[in-house]
Amino acid sequence: MSYKAISAEEAVKVIKTGDRVHLSSVAVTPHKLIKAMVERGRNKEFYDVKIQHIHIEDKVDFADPEFEGVFVSEQFFVGGNLRKQTQAGYADYIPVFLSETQKLIREGVLKVNVAMIMCSVPDKHGFVSLGTSVDATRAAVECADIVIAAVNPNVPRAWGDAIFHMSEIDYFVEDNSPLYTHDMGELTDMDIAIGKNVAELIEDGACLQMGIGGIPNAVLAQLGNHKDLGVHTEMFADGILPLVEAGVVNGKRKQIDPGKMVASFLMGSQKLYDFIDDNPMVAMMDVRHTNSVNVIRQNDKVTAINSALAIDITGQVCADSIGTTHYSGVGGQIDFIRGAGYSKGGLPIIAMPSVTAKGLSKIAPTLLQGSGVVTTRANMHWFVTEHGAVNLYGKTMQERAKLIISVAHPDHQEMLDKAAFDRFGSHFRYVNPNI
């Protein structure tokens, strides 16, 4: 179905001082619209324009020092492209569970004036797709006063909540730019060791949640002999594709959305984007569905695999900052840790290397001052490093300290053991966490 397109420069003229602008995210970050908006800001045509987004990719300028007072960055998650600006205070972060990002928009806590999105070309019935990222953008499309769409033939026609009618769009801009892609990279020995320890916990028929990076890919690489795995996750990447092609991932045993791979956003190669194009096996859904604890828990054997920056000997997990230095965000970690915890046969897992690249222990007596606790010790179940896997659920403070230290790097175990002895007293020497 046809539409009338205008230039990006003309479309962004609707933005005015004080507006909040929502951006679609990850691979479908609407850079053509962003650049036109930034140029208006550079010309001081407006002030105090709030830029709202989850995780956007590639270089953007609106959080640079020159735009102080012109743009105000409101991120739901901090990516590498805006990390330095956030740490310097030129960009900011809203702590929120990923499941509730859409709630902030739908309930008007964060009123969206303009939604700038990227979508597929309308089909013969006039429907477009948000493609690789639905997340909270579906809510922004529903609630914004004005919707500007960069219509891009490279955006796959994904099913699920990604689909909506072009009548919801106010202004169309043509964009033929390729989607942002992400290379899986080579697995390290550390990734493989952690992946093997996690994979040993996963049963046939499990429903997987995983992110992107070496550890999730290493886990997936170990699952070739499993049967009837399902996917209900906030995101997946290329590592899942061989399991789909082999029939290992088929979703047969899922209680919710059986037979479908459910996600809210994707990031990976062009092969991944081609895979979801017009594929009824994949349902790209709003985060109020993918990340709802009440939805997640309805699948059996939900296996949630998340990572962290640090953990203390009582099981407090820091995943969004290094001390007071902000690094990423809460994301969907707690949504899935809690959902998996309520799932019949579920496995909530935090998996991470025991040491940093410089050999420093990521397991600490106490978290650095100012660290954000994302997963509390009350939420913890399985903790996995390259040295093993331990279950902290139902364990006392002293028992879990023993277990966590047992999977720390051997070079740091004596230091951690002494810290636990100093904290808990002489009885700590007699604690047997395996009883």
Short mmCIF file of C-alpha atoms in Angstrom, two decimals:
data_model
loop_
_atom_site.label_atom_id
_atom_site.label_comp_id
_atom_site.label_asym_id
_atom_site.label_seq_id
_atom_site.Cartn_x
_atom_site.Cartn_y
_atom_site.Cartn_z
CA MET A 1 0.00 0.00 0.00
CA SER A 2 1.37 3.40 -0.93
CA TYR A 3 2.22 6.28 1.37
CA LYS A 4 3.44 9.86 0.93
CA ALA A 5 7.00 10.35 2.11
CA ILE A 6 8.62 13.59 3.21
CA SER A 7 12.23 14.40 4.09
CA ALA A 8 13.63 13.67 7.53
CA GLU A 9 14.39 17.38 7.91
CA GLU A 10 10.75 18.25 7.30
CA ALA A 11 9.41 15.48 9.55
CA VAL A 12 11.39 16.49 12.65
CA LYS A 13 10.05 20.04 12.47
CA VAL A 14 7.17 18.79 14.64
CA ILE A 15 9.53 18.52 17.64
CA LYS A 16 9.27 21.49 19.97
CA THR A 17 10.84 22.70 23.19
CA GLY A 18 10.03 20.47 26.17
CA ASP A 19 8.91 17.47 24.11
CA ARG A 20 9.79 13.90 24.95
CA VAL A 21 10.92 11.88 21.91
CA HIS A 22 10.94 8.07 22.00
CA LEU A 23 13.40 6.24 19.74
CA SER A 24 13.05 2.68 18.49
CA SER A 25 16.04 0.65 19.53
CA VAL A 26 18.95 -1.68 18.81
CA ALA A 27 19.16 -2.71 15.11
CA VAL A 28 16.30 -0.40 14.10
CA THR A 29 17.64 2.76 15.74
CA PRO A 30 16.28 5.48 13.37
CA HIS A 31 19.58 7.26 12.68
CA LYS A 32 18.29 9.24 9.71
CA LEU A 33 15.66 10.87 11.91
CA ILE A 34 18.06 11.30 14.82
CA LYS A 35 20.60 13.12 12.64
CA ALA A 36 17.91 15.52 11.35
CA MET A 37 16.73 16.14 14.91
CA VAL A 38 20.29 16.73 16.14
CA GLU A 39 20.87 19.30 13.39
CA ARG A 40 17.84 21.24 14.60
CA GLY A 41 19.30 21.10 18.10
CA ARG A 42 22.66 22.30 16.84
CA ASN A 43 20.87 25.30 15.33
CA LYS A 44 19.23 26.00 18.73
CA GLU A 45 15.74 25.65 17.30
CA PHE A 46 14.46 24.12 20.55
CA TYR A 47 15.59 23.35 24.12
CA ASP A 48 14.97 20.75 26.82
CA VAL A 49 13.97 17.96 24.43
CA LYS A 50 13.98 14.66 26.32
CA ILE A 51 15.28 11.67 24.37
CA GLN A 52 13.84 8.37 25.63
CA HIS A 53 15.06 4.96 24.52
CA ILE A 54 16.08 1.53 25.71
CA HIS A 55 19.33 0.45 24.07
CA ILE A 56 20.30 2.14 20.83
CA GLU A 57 23.24 1.21 18.64
CA ASP A 58 25.96 3.04 16.72
CA LYS A 59 27.15 6.61 17.17
CA VAL A 60 24.70 9.31 18.26
CA ASP A 61 25.53 12.92 19.10
CA PHE A 62 22.62 14.20 21.18
CA ALA A 63 24.34 13.46 24.52
CA ASP A 64 27.56 15.26 23.60
CA PRO A 65 28.52 18.27 25.77
CA GLU A 66 27.61 20.76 23.02
CA PHE A 67 23.95 19.80 23.43
CA GLU A 68 23.73 20.40 27.16
CA GLY A 69 20.38 22.09 27.79
CA VAL A 70 19.18 21.21 24.29
CA PHE A 71 18.71 17.46 24.70
CA VAL A 72 18.12 15.52 27.91
CA SER A 73 18.91 11.82 27.60
CA GLU A 74 16.54 9.47 29.45
CA GLN A 75 17.83 5.95 28.95
CA PHE A 76 16.17 2.78 30.18
CA PHE A 77 19.46 0.96 29.52
CA VAL A 78 22.96 2.31 28.89
CA GLY A 79 24.85 0.92 25.92
CA GLY A 80 28.49 1.31 25.00
CA ASN A 81 27.79 4.20 22.64
CA LEU A 82 26.52 6.42 25.47
CA ARG A 83 28.44 5.00 28.44
CA LYS A 84 31.09 7.73 28.63
CA GLN A 85 28.49 10.50 28.27
CA THR A 86 26.40 8.91 31.02
CA GLN A 87 29.36 8.54 33.35
CA ALA A 88 30.23 12.20 32.70
CA GLY A 89 26.66 13.30 33.50
CA TYR A 90 25.69 14.50 30.01
CA ALA A 91 23.29 11.57 29.63
CA ASP A 92 21.11 10.04 32.33
CA TYR A 93 19.49 6.73 33.23
CA ILE A 94 16.07 5.71 34.55
CA PRO A 95 16.28 2.64 36.84
CA VAL A 96 13.38 0.41 35.82
CA PHE A 97 12.66 -3.24 35.12
CA LEU A 98 12.43 -3.81 31.38
CA SER A 99 8.90 -5.17 31.85
CA GLU A 100 7.80 -1.80 33.23
CA THR A 101 9.30 0.47 30.57
CA GLN A 102 6.08 0.20 28.60
CA LYS A 103 4.08 0.86 31.77
CA LEU A 104 5.82 4.19 32.30
CA ILE A 105 4.68 5.17 28.81
CA ARG A 106 1.18 3.70 28.83
CA GLU A 107 0.29 5.12 32.23
CA GLY A 108 1.60 8.57 31.32
CA VAL A 109 4.36 8.68 33.90
CA LEU A 110 6.63 9.55 30.98
CA LYS A 111 4.41 11.23 28.43
CA VAL A 112 5.68 10.64 24.88
CA ASN A 113 5.07 13.54 22.51
CA VAL A 114 6.88 12.19 19.45
CA ALA A 115 7.79 8.59 18.60
CA MET A 116 10.55 8.26 16.00
CA ILE A 117 10.69 4.69 14.77
CA MET A 118 11.97 2.51 11.96
CA CYS A 119 9.59 0.01 10.37
CA SER A 120 9.12 -2.22 7.35
CA VAL A 121 7.48 -1.17 4.11
CA PRO A 122 3.66 -1.44 4.35
CA ASP A 123 2.24 -4.69 2.96
CA LYS A 124 -0.71 -4.81 0.57
CA HIS A 125 -3.10 -4.48 3.52
CA GLY A 126 -1.34 -1.40 4.90
CA PHE A 127 0.39 -3.11 7.82
CA VAL A 128 3.99 -2.42 8.84
CA SER A 129 6.30 -4.24 11.23
CA LEU A 130 8.70 -2.96 13.87
CA GLY A 131 10.93 -5.83 12.85
CA THR A 132 13.79 -6.60 15.21
CA SER A 133 12.68 -4.43 18.16
CA VAL A 134 9.24 -4.18 19.69
CA ASP A 135 10.25 -3.66 23.37
CA ALA A 136 8.55 -0.46 24.65
CA THR A 137 8.27 1.07 21.19
CA ARG A 138 4.85 -0.50 20.60
CA ALA A 139 3.63 1.42 23.66
CA ALA A 140 5.19 4.63 22.33
CA VAL A 141 3.43 4.20 18.97
CA GLU A 142 0.12 3.74 20.77
CA CYS A 143 0.56 6.69 23.11
CA ALA A 144 2.58 9.34 21.26
CA ASP A 145 0.93 12.48 19.98
CA ILE A 146 2.90 12.16 16.73
CA VAL A 147 4.55 9.11 15.13
CA ILE A 148 7.33 9.57 12.57
CA ALA A 149 8.41 6.40 10.77
CA ALA A 150 11.56 5.76 8.78
CA VAL A 151 10.22 3.19 6.33
CA ASN A 152 13.04 0.81 5.49
CA PRO A 153 12.84 -2.19 3.11
CA ASN A 154 15.67 -3.81 5.11
CA VAL A 155 13.46 -4.16 8.20
CA PRO A 156 12.13 -7.74 8.36
CA ARG A 157 8.39 -8.30 8.54
CA ALA A 158 8.29 -9.85 11.99
CA TRP A 159 5.05 -11.18 13.43
CA GLY A 160 3.43 -10.70 16.83
CA ASP A 161 3.08 -7.29 18.46
CA ALA A 162 5.51 -5.93 15.86
CA ILE A 163 2.64 -5.62 13.37
CA PHE A 164 0.43 -2.51 13.29
CA HIS A 165 -1.46 -0.52 10.66
CA MET A 166 0.18 2.37 8.84
CA SER A 167 -2.76 4.60 9.81
CA GLU A 168 -1.07 4.93 13.23
CA ILE A 169 1.84 6.75 11.54
CA ASP A 170 1.62 10.51 10.99
CA TYR A 171 4.75 11.12 8.89
CA PHE A 172 6.69 8.77 6.62
CA VAL A 173 10.37 9.13 5.71
CA GLU A 174 12.12 6.78 3.30
CA ASP A 175 15.29 5.11 4.57
CA ASN A 176 17.32 2.44 2.78
CA SER A 177 20.16 2.13 5.29
CA PRO A 178 21.26 -1.37 6.31
CA LEU A 179 20.32 -2.55 9.79
CA TYR A 180 22.98 -2.52 12.48
CA THR A 181 24.57 -5.95 12.79
CA HIS A 182 26.61 -7.56 15.55
CA ASP A 183 29.29 -10.20 15.07
CA MET A 184 29.15 -13.14 17.47
CA GLY A 185 32.93 -13.21 17.80
CA GLU A 186 35.07 -16.14 18.88
CA LEU A 187 34.34 -17.97 22.11
CA THR A 188 37.06 -17.74 24.73
CA ASP A 189 38.21 -20.62 26.92
CA MET A 190 36.46 -18.85 29.79
CA ASP A 191 33.18 -18.66 27.85
CA ILE A 192 33.38 -22.35 26.97
CA ALA A 193 34.10 -23.42 30.56
CA ILE A 194 31.17 -21.40 31.92
CA GLY A 195 28.97 -22.56 29.05
CA LYS A 196 29.63 -26.21 29.86
CA ASN A 197 28.81 -25.69 33.55
CA VAL A 198 25.52 -23.99 32.69
CA ALA A 199 24.58 -26.50 29.99
CA GLU A 200 24.90 -29.37 32.46
CA LEU A 201 22.01 -27.87 34.42
CA ILE A 202 19.64 -27.61 31.44
CA GLU A 203 17.11 -30.40 30.92
CA ASP A 204 15.24 -31.54 27.82
CA GLY A 205 12.07 -29.51 27.38
CA ALA A 206 13.53 -26.43 29.05
CA CYS A 207 12.33 -22.97 28.01
CA LEU A 208 15.33 -20.71 27.52
CA GLN A 209 16.00 -17.06 28.25
CA MET A 210 19.41 -15.79 27.31
CA GLY A 211 21.10 -12.62 26.19
CA ILE A 212 23.89 -11.84 23.78
CA GLY A 213 27.60 -12.48 24.16
CA GLY A 214 30.13 -15.19 24.76
CA ILE A 215 28.50 -16.98 27.69
CA PRO A 216 25.01 -17.39 26.13
CA ASN A 217 26.58 -18.51 22.84
CA ALA A 218 28.82 -20.96 24.67
CA VAL A 219 25.81 -22.41 26.49
CA LEU A 220 23.84 -22.79 23.26
CA ALA A 221 26.82 -24.48 21.60
CA GLN A 222 26.59 -27.26 24.22
CA LEU A 223 22.89 -28.05 23.68
CA GLY A 224 23.04 -29.92 20.37
CA ASN A 225 21.97 -33.22 21.94
CA HIS A 226 19.04 -31.78 23.88
CA LYS A 227 15.42 -32.25 22.86
CA ASP A 228 12.36 -30.04 22.58
CA LEU A 229 13.81 -26.79 23.89
CA GLY A 230 11.67 -23.68 23.84
CA VAL A 231 12.47 -19.97 23.74
CA HIS A 232 10.76 -17.23 25.72
CA THR A 233 13.22 -14.41 26.18
CA GLU A 234 13.63 -10.68 25.93
CA MET A 235 16.16 -11.21 23.16
CA PHE A 236 18.08 -13.82 21.22
CA ALA A 237 20.97 -13.75 18.78
CA ASP A 238 22.65 -15.93 16.16
CA GLY A 239 23.70 -18.62 18.64
CA ILE A 240 20.17 -20.03 18.67
CA LEU A 241 19.96 -20.60 14.91
CA PRO A 242 21.89 -23.91 14.70
CA LEU A 243 19.59 -25.37 17.36
CA VAL A 244 16.52 -24.31 15.39
CA GLU A 245 17.94 -25.76 12.18
CA ALA A 246 18.67 -29.04 13.99
CA GLY A 247 15.16 -29.25 15.44
CA VAL A 248 16.47 -29.01 19.01
CA VAL A 249 14.53 -25.77 19.52
CA ASN A 250 10.93 -26.39 18.57
CA GLY A 251 8.87 -25.14 21.51
CA LYS A 252 6.75 -28.31 21.63
CA ARG A 253 6.63 -28.44 25.41
CA LYS A 254 5.85 -24.77 26.07
CA GLN A 255 2.65 -23.98 27.93
CA ILE A 256 2.52 -20.37 26.67
CA ASP A 257 2.98 -19.68 22.95
CA PRO A 258 3.75 -23.33 22.12
CA GLY A 259 5.81 -23.82 19.00
CA LYS A 260 6.87 -20.18 18.91
CA MET A 261 10.12 -18.45 19.72
CA VAL A 262 9.10 -15.39 21.71
CA ALA A 263 11.33 -12.33 22.04
CA SER A 264 11.06 -8.56 22.27
CA PHE A 265 14.21 -7.49 20.45
CA LEU A 266 17.10 -9.01 18.53
CA MET A 267 20.65 -8.13 17.65
CA GLY A 268 22.90 -10.16 15.42
CA SER A 269 23.80 -10.84 11.80
CA GLN A 270 21.82 -10.33 8.63
CA LYS A 271 21.17 -14.08 8.72
CA LEU A 272 19.32 -13.62 12.00
CA TYR A 273 17.20 -10.80 10.58
CA ASP A 274 16.43 -12.87 7.49
CA PHE A 275 15.39 -15.74 9.77
CA ILE A 276 12.62 -13.75 11.45
CA ASP A 277 11.34 -12.22 8.21
CA ASP A 278 7.75 -13.43 7.67
CA ASN A 279 8.47 -16.37 9.99
CA PRO A 280 5.37 -17.47 11.94
CA MET A 281 7.61 -19.46 14.30
CA VAL A 282 8.92 -16.18 15.75
CA ALA A 283 6.67 -13.86 17.77
CA MET A 284 8.21 -10.44 18.42
CA MET A 285 6.26 -9.19 21.42
CA ASP A 286 5.78 -6.21 23.70
CA VAL A 287 7.87 -6.36 26.90
CA ARG A 288 4.67 -6.45 28.92
CA HIS A 289 4.34 -10.00 27.52
CA THR A 290 7.93 -11.22 27.19
CA ASN A 291 9.05 -9.89 30.56
CA SER A 292 5.92 -10.35 32.64
CA VAL A 293 6.64 -12.58 35.62
CA ASN A 294 3.07 -13.86 35.42
CA VAL A 295 3.59 -14.94 31.81
CA ILE A 296 7.12 -16.31 32.23
CA ARG A 297 6.15 -18.51 35.17
CA GLN A 298 3.46 -20.32 33.16
CA ASN A 299 6.08 -22.16 31.10
CA ASP A 300 7.69 -25.13 32.82
CA LYS A 301 11.46 -25.45 33.24
CA VAL A 302 12.16 -21.81 32.46
CA THR A 303 15.94 -21.56 32.42
CA ALA A 304 16.99 -17.92 32.77
CA ILE A 305 20.68 -17.28 32.07
CA ASN A 306 21.90 -13.82 33.07
CA SER A 307 25.29 -12.32 33.82
CA ALA A 308 26.69 -9.76 36.21
CA LEU A 309 29.57 -7.43 36.96
CA ALA A 310 30.15 -8.57 40.54
CA ILE A 311 28.70 -10.61 43.39
CA ASP A 312 29.41 -10.56 47.11
CA ILE A 313 29.76 -13.61 49.35
CA THR A 314 26.10 -13.40 50.44
CA GLY A 315 24.77 -13.49 46.88
CA GLN A 316 24.07 -9.82 46.18
CA VAL A 317 24.47 -9.30 42.44
CA CYS A 318 25.62 -6.05 40.88
CA ALA A 319 24.85 -5.88 37.16
CA ASP A 320 24.47 -2.19 36.31
CA SER A 321 27.41 -0.30 37.83
CA ILE A 322 30.98 -0.54 39.01
CA GLY A 323 30.73 1.19 42.35
CA THR A 324 29.16 4.57 41.61
CA THR A 325 30.26 4.43 37.96
CA HIS A 326 27.22 3.56 35.91
CA TYR A 327 27.73 0.86 33.30
CA SER A 328 24.50 -0.61 31.85
CA GLY A 329 21.08 -1.08 33.43
CA VAL A 330 18.65 -3.30 35.31
CA GLY A 331 17.22 -4.64 32.06
CA GLY A 332 15.14 -7.79 32.33
CA GLN A 333 17.35 -9.69 34.77
CA ILE A 334 14.94 -9.60 37.69
CA ASP A 335 11.89 -10.15 35.45
CA PHE A 336 13.35 -13.49 34.40
CA ILE A 337 15.08 -14.43 37.66
CA ARG A 338 11.71 -14.13 39.40
CA GLY A 339 9.77 -15.69 36.53
CA ALA A 340 12.09 -18.69 36.40
CA GLY A 341 11.98 -18.96 40.17
CA TYR A 342 8.20 -19.36 40.06
CA SER A 343 8.27 -21.70 37.04
CA LYS A 344 7.72 -25.43 37.67
CA GLY A 345 11.22 -26.88 37.46
CA GLY A 346 12.64 -23.45 36.65
CA LEU A 347 16.32 -22.53 36.90
CA PRO A 348 17.25 -18.90 37.61
CA ILE A 349 20.97 -18.68 36.82
CA ILE A 350 23.57 -15.95 37.23
CA ALA A 351 26.66 -16.92 35.24
CA MET A 352 29.88 -14.93 35.06
CA PRO A 353 33.66 -15.25 35.05
CA SER A 354 35.20 -15.45 38.51
CA VAL A 355 37.81 -12.82 37.61
CA THR A 356 38.16 -9.76 35.42
CA ALA A 357 40.43 -9.61 32.38
CA LYS A 358 43.10 -8.23 34.73
CA GLY A 359 42.75 -11.15 37.14
CA LEU A 360 40.83 -9.30 39.84
CA SER A 361 38.15 -11.28 41.65
CA LYS A 362 34.58 -10.48 40.60
CA ILE A 363 33.48 -12.25 43.76
CA ALA A 364 34.01 -9.86 46.66
CA PRO A 365 33.56 -9.82 50.44
CA THR A 366 31.30 -6.80 49.92
CA LEU A 367 30.26 -4.93 46.80
CA LEU A 368 32.03 -1.70 46.02
CA GLN A 369 30.46 1.32 47.71
CA GLY A 370 27.72 2.71 45.48
CA SER A 371 27.18 -0.51 43.52
CA GLY A 372 23.64 -1.12 42.33
CA VAL A 373 22.14 -4.40 43.56
CA VAL A 374 20.08 -5.74 40.67
CA THR A 375 19.43 -9.29 41.86
CA THR A 376 19.11 -9.38 45.65
CA ARG A 377 20.44 -12.28 47.67
CA ALA A 378 16.81 -13.25 48.34
CA ASN A 379 16.32 -13.76 44.58
CA MET A 380 19.40 -15.91 44.04
CA HIS A 381 19.26 -19.54 43.03
CA TRP A 382 22.05 -20.87 40.82
CA PHE A 383 25.44 -19.17 40.56
CA VAL A 384 27.88 -20.39 37.92
CA THR A 385 31.51 -19.56 37.10
CA GLU A 386 34.18 -21.39 35.11
CA HIS A 387 34.93 -23.29 38.34
CA GLY A 388 31.50 -24.82 38.86
CA ALA A 389 27.83 -24.31 39.65
CA VAL A 390 26.25 -23.90 43.10
CA ASN A 391 22.64 -23.55 44.23
CA LEU A 392 22.16 -20.85 46.86
CA TYR A 393 18.40 -21.22 47.21
CA GLY A 394 17.35 -21.92 50.80
CA LYS A 395 20.88 -21.59 52.09
CA THR A 396 21.91 -19.53 55.11
CA MET A 397 24.25 -16.59 54.78
CA GLN A 398 27.20 -18.68 55.95
CA GLU A 399 26.29 -21.67 53.78
CA ARG A 400 26.00 -19.55 50.66
CA ALA A 401 29.30 -17.83 51.44
CA LYS A 402 30.94 -21.27 51.49
CA LEU A 403 29.30 -22.21 48.19
CA ILE A 404 30.14 -18.96 46.41
CA ILE A 405 33.76 -19.12 47.56
CA SER A 406 33.98 -22.71 46.26
CA VAL A 407 33.49 -21.47 42.68
CA ALA A 408 35.75 -18.43 43.04
CA HIS A 409 39.16 -18.40 41.38
CA PRO A 410 41.60 -20.46 43.50
CA ASP A 411 43.95 -17.47 43.72
CA HIS A 412 41.29 -15.51 45.63
CA GLN A 413 39.62 -18.18 47.75
CA GLU A 414 41.88 -17.69 50.77
CA MET A 415 41.16 -13.94 50.84
CA LEU A 416 37.41 -14.54 50.54
CA ASP A 417 37.47 -17.26 53.18
CA LYS A 418 39.24 -14.94 55.62
CA ALA A 419 36.71 -12.19 54.91
CA ALA A 420 33.86 -14.60 55.61
CA PHE A 421 35.52 -15.72 58.86
CA ASP A 422 35.93 -12.09 59.94
CA ARG A 423 32.29 -11.38 59.08
CA PHE A 424 30.56 -14.43 60.49
CA GLY A 425 32.88 -15.54 63.29
CA SER A 426 34.59 -18.79 64.21
CA HIS A 427 31.50 -20.93 63.58
CA PHE A 428 32.04 -20.32 59.86
CA ARG A 429 34.82 -22.92 59.93
CA TYR A 430 32.29 -25.62 60.82
CA VAL A 431 29.58 -24.77 58.28
CA ASN A 432 28.80 -27.55 55.80
CA PRO A 433 26.64 -26.12 52.99
CA ASN A 434 26.03 -29.55 51.47
CA ILE A 435 23.90 -30.89 54.30
#
